[in-house]
Amino acid sequence: MRLHQSSSATSSPSSFYLPLPTLTAILFAFPSLISASLNCEDIAANGKHFNLKPLDGAHQVHWIREPEETPGMEFNTTFTIDICKKLKWTKGLPHEQECPHGTRICGVDFEREISSNTSKFLAARPIAGDYTLRNHRNIEATWTLLRDSKSHKDADREGVRGELHGGRYPFDNRDGTDQMAIIEFVCDKERTGLEGDEKDDRDKDEDDTDDEKLRKRKEGDEADSSKGKSLKFLSYKEEESDKKRVGVLRLEWRTKYACEDASEDAGESSGSWGFFTWFIIILFLATAAYLIFGSWLNYNRYGARGWDLLPHGDTIRDLPYLLKDWARRVVNTVQGPGSRGGYSAV
């Protein structure tokens, strides 16, 4: 039997010590990621729900201009959008030429010399995404119905408008300019939203399976490109928002999935969370609350440090040994008592 001597409140300098604020931040990191993320299968706006899962995947639009002050040069910003999941990095491409992990909308600036048709990378501009673990910024998606807009031109339009945040340029500069995207998903019953689609089909890290690639290619081929592009670039410029300058990307995406009666056609999966998911979340929050309250109580009442902060700290430390003993007993039970070494009872 293993005997364990409980450590005193005044632990040695080598003892494990976890400050209460750090413990709180770790325990609540997972729920914050859940709440900050964007679920494209259940877009809720003013009591209406939209499933935009069929628009999954990385799609691209371009902003091309030829400034008068630089004749012979063309500037191209390629915006890559995936409203359902974070963008993947391209295999073999330097990470400096891509937006950081967690980005949903990324703009990459190039300049091209028209005469020689040579391009040069300028910058990668994160527009929107979830970066909670890196700099506590997240997408903070907000959704409104187009008809509820203050603009008169939207009064007769059906669809939903999304405002997506989280980006900043330069990204790691606290004085950088905040970025956001405003995407208007306009109801068009004759469009899937993939017409004229330009996909980012470069090889990616953790790329899609062959079946997934074939499915996306088939959906793209079935879309009628003669109608023109469903996803359109409208503008990108700095605008005034909350008394500060913000880089705002505006896009229009025409699709039947933005119609209020399109929920049955949007796909097989449901946007609502199941019982098991809610059970795991509630169990996690209950455990976190118990550990935080117990640690706070031990810290203030007994001046505990390190492992002694945690409620039932001795049991938690002994858990690996208890599991090992339990596993040994199970194995012995399954294998049986075995041989007695050749001796027989008299």
Short mmCIF file of C-alpha atoms in Angstrom, two decimals:
data_model
loop_
_atom_site.label_atom_id
_atom_site.label_comp_id
_atom_site.label_asym_id
_atom_site.label_seq_id
_atom_site.Cartn_x
_atom_site.Cartn_y
_atom_site.Cartn_z
CA MET A 1 0.00 0.00 0.00
CA ARG A 2 1.29 3.44 -0.86
CA LEU A 3 1.37 5.91 2.01
CA HIS A 4 1.19 9.59 1.18
CA GLN A 5 2.03 12.37 3.56
CA SER A 6 0.03 15.50 3.06
CA SER A 7 2.06 18.63 2.47
CA SER A 8 1.73 21.55 4.82
CA ALA A 9 0.36 24.94 3.93
CA THR A 10 3.87 26.36 3.72
CA SER A 11 5.12 24.32 0.75
CA SER A 12 8.71 24.32 -0.43
CA PRO A 13 9.81 26.61 -3.28
CA SER A 14 9.88 23.65 -5.67
CA SER A 15 6.21 22.86 -5.00
CA PHE A 16 3.67 23.36 -7.76
CA TYR A 17 1.96 26.72 -7.39
CA LEU A 18 -0.94 27.95 -9.50
CA PRO A 19 -2.29 31.44 -8.68
CA LEU A 20 -6.04 31.70 -8.44
CA PRO A 21 -6.41 34.21 -11.35
CA THR A 22 -4.44 31.87 -13.62
CA LEU A 23 -6.56 28.90 -12.57
CA THR A 24 -9.72 30.87 -13.28
CA ALA A 25 -8.49 31.90 -16.74
CA ILE A 26 -7.59 28.31 -17.68
CA LEU A 27 -10.88 26.85 -16.47
CA PHE A 28 -12.96 29.36 -18.38
CA ALA A 29 -10.93 29.40 -21.60
CA PHE A 30 -12.93 26.57 -23.18
CA PRO A 31 -16.41 28.08 -22.64
CA SER A 32 -15.21 31.44 -23.98
CA LEU A 33 -14.11 29.77 -27.19
CA ILE A 34 -17.52 28.18 -27.57
CA SER A 35 -19.41 31.44 -27.08
CA ALA A 36 -17.11 33.45 -29.32
CA SER A 37 -17.22 31.17 -32.31
CA LEU A 38 -19.56 31.43 -35.31
CA ASN A 39 -21.90 28.54 -36.08
CA CYS A 40 -22.87 28.86 -39.74
CA GLU A 41 -25.54 26.16 -39.39
CA ASP A 42 -27.68 28.28 -37.10
CA ILE A 43 -27.64 31.99 -37.92
CA ALA A 44 -30.26 33.70 -35.75
CA ALA A 45 -31.55 37.18 -36.51
CA ASN A 46 -34.69 38.69 -35.02
CA GLY A 47 -36.29 35.31 -34.41
CA LYS A 48 -35.44 33.95 -37.87
CA HIS A 49 -32.92 31.14 -38.38
CA PHE A 50 -30.71 30.51 -41.42
CA ASN A 51 -28.48 27.55 -42.28
CA LEU A 52 -25.54 28.72 -44.39
CA LYS A 53 -23.62 25.44 -44.17
CA PRO A 54 -23.95 24.86 -47.98
CA LEU A 55 -21.69 27.92 -48.42
CA ASP A 56 -18.91 26.19 -46.47
CA GLY A 57 -15.40 26.30 -47.88
CA ALA A 58 -12.82 28.92 -48.81
CA HIS A 59 -14.15 31.37 -51.43
CA GLN A 60 -12.29 34.27 -53.00
CA VAL A 61 -13.07 37.72 -54.36
CA HIS A 62 -10.66 40.33 -55.70
CA TRP A 63 -10.24 44.06 -55.36
CA ILE A 64 -8.14 45.23 -58.32
CA ARG A 65 -7.15 48.84 -58.94
CA GLU A 66 -4.61 50.80 -60.99
CA PRO A 67 -3.68 53.97 -59.07
CA GLU A 68 -2.96 57.00 -61.23
CA GLU A 69 0.12 57.86 -59.16
CA THR A 70 1.79 54.56 -60.07
CA PRO A 71 1.25 54.01 -63.82
CA GLY A 72 2.08 50.55 -65.08
CA MET A 73 1.36 48.98 -61.69
CA GLU A 74 -1.71 47.05 -60.62
CA PHE A 75 -2.69 46.38 -57.01
CA ASN A 76 -4.72 43.29 -56.18
CA THR A 77 -6.16 42.41 -52.79
CA THR A 78 -7.49 38.86 -52.71
CA PHE A 79 -10.06 38.30 -49.96
CA THR A 80 -10.53 34.67 -48.89
CA ILE A 81 -13.72 33.91 -46.94
CA ASP A 82 -14.88 30.84 -45.05
CA ILE A 83 -17.88 31.57 -42.86
CA CYS A 84 -18.03 28.06 -41.36
CA LYS A 85 -14.48 27.40 -40.16
CA LYS A 86 -11.06 28.95 -39.88
CA LEU A 87 -8.91 29.22 -42.99
CA LYS A 88 -6.08 26.72 -43.44
CA TRP A 89 -2.53 27.64 -44.29
CA THR A 90 -1.22 26.77 -47.75
CA LYS A 91 1.44 24.08 -47.97
CA GLY A 92 4.87 25.46 -48.83
CA LEU A 93 3.84 29.11 -48.47
CA PRO A 94 5.69 31.21 -45.85
CA HIS A 95 3.44 31.89 -42.89
CA GLU A 96 4.29 35.59 -43.11
CA GLN A 97 2.25 35.67 -46.34
CA GLU A 98 -0.89 34.34 -44.65
CA CYS A 99 -3.21 35.46 -41.89
CA PRO A 100 -2.80 33.93 -38.41
CA HIS A 101 -4.63 30.79 -37.31
CA GLY A 102 -8.24 31.44 -36.39
CA THR A 103 -8.91 33.77 -39.33
CA ARG A 104 -12.23 33.41 -41.18
CA ILE A 105 -11.71 36.31 -43.62
CA CYS A 106 -8.24 37.26 -44.86
CA GLY A 107 -7.09 39.87 -47.36
CA VAL A 108 -3.70 39.45 -49.08
CA ASP A 109 -2.20 42.45 -50.92
CA PHE A 110 -0.11 42.03 -54.08
CA GLU A 111 1.36 44.50 -56.54
CA ARG A 112 1.87 43.50 -60.16
CA GLU A 113 4.00 45.11 -62.81
CA ILE A 114 1.76 44.98 -65.86
CA SER A 115 4.50 45.03 -68.50
CA SER A 116 6.44 42.09 -67.06
CA ASN A 117 3.45 40.40 -65.39
CA THR A 118 5.46 39.87 -62.20
CA SER A 119 3.79 39.99 -58.79
CA LYS A 120 5.14 40.87 -55.37
CA PHE A 121 3.59 40.09 -51.99
CA LEU A 122 2.90 43.14 -49.83
CA ALA A 123 0.88 42.20 -46.75
CA ALA A 124 -1.64 39.81 -45.21
CA ARG A 125 -4.58 41.54 -43.57
CA PRO A 126 -6.71 39.61 -41.01
CA ILE A 127 -10.27 40.92 -41.35
CA ALA A 128 -12.28 38.66 -39.02
CA GLY A 129 -11.71 35.57 -36.91
CA ASP A 130 -11.33 34.04 -33.46
CA TYR A 131 -8.02 34.78 -31.70
CA THR A 132 -9.06 34.34 -28.07
CA LEU A 133 -5.96 32.44 -26.96
CA ARG A 134 -3.58 34.80 -28.76
CA ASN A 135 -4.82 38.29 -28.01
CA HIS A 136 -8.35 37.85 -26.58
CA ARG A 137 -10.02 39.05 -29.77
CA ASN A 138 -12.91 37.12 -31.27
CA ILE A 139 -15.30 37.30 -34.17
CA GLU A 140 -18.25 38.75 -32.18
CA ALA A 141 -20.68 37.98 -34.99
CA THR A 142 -23.92 39.98 -34.98
CA TRP A 143 -26.82 39.32 -37.35
CA THR A 144 -29.76 41.47 -38.44
CA LEU A 145 -32.46 41.03 -41.07
CA LEU A 146 -31.98 43.22 -44.13
CA ARG A 147 -35.56 44.49 -43.93
CA ASP A 148 -34.88 45.78 -40.40
CA SER A 149 -32.11 48.03 -41.66
CA LYS A 150 -32.42 51.80 -41.29
CA SER A 151 -31.69 52.18 -45.00
CA HIS A 152 -34.75 52.59 -47.27
CA LYS A 153 -33.14 50.52 -50.04
CA ASP A 154 -33.22 47.46 -47.77
CA ALA A 155 -36.90 47.75 -46.87
CA ASP A 156 -38.02 45.31 -49.60
CA ARG A 157 -34.97 43.03 -49.50
CA GLU A 158 -35.06 39.62 -47.86
CA GLY A 159 -31.95 38.22 -46.26
CA VAL A 160 -29.57 38.66 -43.36
CA ARG A 161 -26.61 40.95 -42.69
CA GLY A 162 -23.62 39.75 -40.69
CA GLU A 163 -20.99 41.90 -38.98
CA LEU A 164 -17.82 39.93 -38.23
CA HIS A 165 -14.96 41.30 -36.13
CA GLY A 166 -11.68 40.23 -34.54
CA GLY A 167 -9.13 41.31 -37.15
CA ARG A 168 -6.45 43.96 -36.79
CA TYR A 169 -3.75 45.26 -39.09
CA PRO A 170 -0.89 45.06 -38.30
CA PHE A 171 -2.13 42.09 -36.29
CA ASP A 172 0.34 42.08 -33.38
CA ASN A 173 0.51 45.86 -33.09
CA ARG A 174 -1.68 47.29 -30.33
CA ASP A 175 -1.89 50.52 -32.31
CA GLY A 176 -2.98 48.69 -35.45
CA THR A 177 -6.28 49.43 -37.18
CA ASP A 178 -9.22 47.24 -36.20
CA GLN A 179 -10.85 45.33 -39.07
CA MET A 180 -14.36 44.04 -39.68
CA ALA A 181 -16.47 42.56 -42.47
CA ILE A 182 -20.09 43.31 -43.33
CA ILE A 183 -21.61 40.56 -45.48
CA GLU A 184 -25.13 40.93 -46.88
CA PHE A 185 -26.64 37.53 -47.64
CA VAL A 186 -29.43 38.43 -50.06
CA CYS A 187 -32.30 36.04 -50.78
CA ASP A 188 -32.24 34.84 -54.38
CA LYS A 189 -34.27 31.66 -54.93
CA GLU A 190 -32.56 31.04 -58.29
CA ARG A 191 -29.05 30.88 -56.86
CA THR A 192 -27.19 28.42 -54.67
CA GLY A 193 -24.54 31.02 -53.85
CA LEU A 194 -21.82 29.12 -55.75
CA GLU A 195 -22.42 30.66 -59.19
CA GLY A 196 -19.16 31.98 -60.62
CA ASP A 197 -17.43 30.81 -57.46
CA GLU A 198 -13.68 31.13 -57.24
CA LYS A 199 -12.35 28.64 -54.68
CA ASP A 200 -8.98 28.67 -53.01
CA ASP A 201 -7.96 25.24 -54.33
CA ARG A 202 -4.28 25.33 -53.31
CA ASP A 203 -3.01 22.39 -51.24
CA LYS A 204 -3.67 23.05 -47.56
CA ASP A 205 -2.32 21.76 -44.30
CA GLU A 206 -4.73 19.07 -43.05
CA ASP A 207 -6.42 19.16 -46.44
CA ASP A 208 -9.91 17.83 -47.17
CA THR A 209 -10.40 14.18 -47.99
CA ASP A 210 -10.74 13.14 -51.62
CA ASP A 211 -14.49 12.59 -51.12
CA GLU A 212 -14.89 16.10 -49.75
CA LYS A 213 -12.97 17.58 -52.68
CA LEU A 214 -15.17 15.70 -55.16
CA ARG A 215 -18.33 16.89 -53.40
CA LYS A 216 -17.28 20.53 -53.50
CA ARG A 217 -16.17 20.26 -57.14
CA LYS A 218 -19.50 18.70 -58.10
CA GLU A 219 -21.47 21.45 -56.34
CA GLY A 220 -19.40 24.08 -58.12
CA ASP A 221 -19.93 22.46 -61.51
CA GLU A 222 -23.68 22.26 -60.96
CA ALA A 223 -23.91 25.99 -60.25
CA ASP A 224 -24.93 28.06 -63.29
CA SER A 225 -21.96 30.38 -63.92
CA SER A 226 -23.90 32.19 -66.68
CA LYS A 227 -25.73 34.14 -63.97
CA GLY A 228 -22.52 35.86 -62.92
CA LYS A 229 -20.89 35.69 -59.54
CA SER A 230 -23.09 35.28 -56.49
CA LEU A 231 -20.36 36.50 -54.12
CA LYS A 232 -19.37 40.08 -54.96
CA PHE A 233 -16.86 42.54 -53.56
CA LEU A 234 -18.48 45.92 -52.81
CA SER A 235 -15.82 47.98 -51.05
CA TYR A 236 -12.96 48.09 -48.60
CA LYS A 237 -12.08 51.32 -46.84
CA GLU A 238 -11.56 52.85 -43.43
CA GLU A 239 -14.75 54.07 -41.80
CA GLU A 240 -15.63 55.79 -38.55
CA SER A 241 -16.94 53.39 -35.88
CA ASP A 242 -17.28 54.15 -32.16
CA LYS A 243 -15.06 57.22 -32.54
CA LYS A 244 -12.19 55.31 -34.14
CA ARG A 245 -11.12 54.33 -37.62
CA VAL A 246 -11.93 50.76 -38.68
CA GLY A 247 -11.07 48.95 -41.91
CA VAL A 248 -14.43 47.72 -43.25
CA LEU A 249 -14.82 45.07 -45.95
CA ARG A 250 -18.28 44.97 -47.55
CA LEU A 251 -19.48 41.95 -49.52
CA GLU A 252 -22.76 40.84 -51.08
CA TRP A 253 -23.65 37.16 -51.31
CA ARG A 254 -26.81 36.20 -53.21
CA THR A 255 -28.14 32.76 -52.30
CA LYS A 256 -31.39 30.87 -51.76
CA TYR A 257 -30.16 29.94 -48.29
CA ALA A 258 -30.66 33.54 -47.19
CA CYS A 259 -34.42 33.19 -47.79
CA GLU A 260 -36.51 32.86 -44.67
CA ASP A 261 -38.27 29.74 -45.95
CA ALA A 262 -35.05 27.93 -46.95
CA SER A 263 -34.36 26.10 -43.68
CA GLU A 264 -35.56 22.76 -45.11
CA ASP A 265 -33.26 22.98 -48.13
CA ALA A 266 -30.11 24.04 -46.32
CA GLY A 267 -28.82 20.58 -45.44
CA GLU A 268 -29.32 17.52 -43.36
CA SER A 269 -27.66 18.65 -40.15
CA SER A 270 -29.46 20.68 -37.54
CA GLY A 271 -28.00 23.89 -36.13
CA SER A 272 -29.18 23.27 -32.57
CA TRP A 273 -26.97 21.65 -29.98
CA GLY A 274 -27.98 18.19 -28.77
CA PHE A 275 -28.54 16.98 -25.22
CA PHE A 276 -25.07 15.43 -24.97
CA THR A 277 -23.34 18.69 -25.92
CA TRP A 278 -25.29 20.68 -23.35
CA PHE A 279 -24.62 17.98 -20.74
CA ILE A 280 -20.85 18.22 -21.31
CA ILE A 281 -20.92 22.04 -21.12
CA ILE A 282 -23.00 22.09 -17.93
CA LEU A 283 -20.79 19.42 -16.35
CA PHE A 284 -17.67 21.38 -17.26
CA LEU A 285 -19.05 24.63 -15.83
CA ALA A 286 -20.21 22.90 -12.64
CA THR A 287 -16.77 21.32 -12.15
CA ALA A 288 -15.04 24.64 -12.84
CA ALA A 289 -17.27 26.46 -10.34
CA TYR A 290 -16.60 23.81 -7.68
CA LEU A 291 -12.81 23.95 -8.19
CA ILE A 292 -12.69 27.74 -8.22
CA PHE A 293 -14.85 28.14 -5.12
CA GLY A 294 -12.97 25.39 -3.27
CA SER A 295 -9.58 26.88 -4.21
CA TRP A 296 -10.70 30.33 -3.10
CA LEU A 297 -11.94 28.92 0.21
CA ASN A 298 -8.70 27.01 0.88
CA TYR A 299 -6.62 30.06 -0.03
CA ASN A 300 -8.48 32.50 2.22
CA ARG A 301 -9.23 30.16 5.15
CA TYR A 302 -6.06 28.08 5.36
CA GLY A 303 -3.53 30.03 3.28
CA ALA A 304 -3.05 26.99 1.07
CA ARG A 305 -0.64 26.97 -1.88
CA GLY A 306 0.04 24.67 -4.82
CA TRP A 307 -1.87 21.40 -4.85
CA ASP A 308 -3.37 22.20 -1.43
CA LEU A 309 -5.44 24.89 -3.12
CA LEU A 310 -7.58 22.29 -4.89
CA PRO A 311 -10.43 20.60 -3.03
CA HIS A 312 -9.49 16.97 -2.31
CA GLY A 313 -6.00 17.68 -3.61
CA ASP A 314 -4.59 14.47 -2.05
CA THR A 315 -7.18 12.38 -3.87
CA ILE A 316 -6.41 14.07 -7.18
CA ARG A 317 -2.66 13.45 -6.73
CA ASP A 318 -3.30 9.80 -5.84
CA LEU A 319 -5.70 9.29 -8.75
CA PRO A 320 -3.05 7.84 -11.16
CA TYR A 321 -2.01 5.28 -8.52
CA LEU A 322 -5.62 4.39 -7.74
CA LEU A 323 -6.33 3.86 -11.43
CA LYS A 324 -3.19 1.73 -11.73
CA ASP A 325 -4.26 -0.48 -8.80
CA TRP A 326 -7.76 -0.78 -10.22
CA ALA A 327 -6.42 -1.77 -13.65
CA ARG A 328 -4.15 -4.41 -12.03
CA ARG A 329 -7.12 -5.90 -10.18
CA VAL A 330 -9.17 -6.04 -13.38
CA VAL A 331 -6.35 -7.82 -15.21
CA ASN A 332 -5.91 -10.31 -12.37
CA THR A 333 -9.64 -10.98 -12.31
CA VAL A 334 -9.78 -11.61 -16.06
CA GLN A 335 -6.70 -13.84 -16.06
CA GLY A 336 -7.87 -15.92 -13.05
CA PRO A 337 -5.86 -17.19 -10.08
CA GLY A 338 -3.45 -19.14 -12.29
CA SER A 339 -1.22 -22.05 -11.24
CA ARG A 340 -0.16 -22.85 -7.65
CA GLY A 341 3.39 -23.74 -8.66
CA GLY A 342 2.94 -27.53 -8.79
CA TYR A 343 1.88 -28.14 -5.17
CA SER A 344 -1.41 -29.85 -4.49
CA ALA A 345 -3.54 -29.69 -1.39
CA VAL A 346 -3.24 -32.70 1.00
#
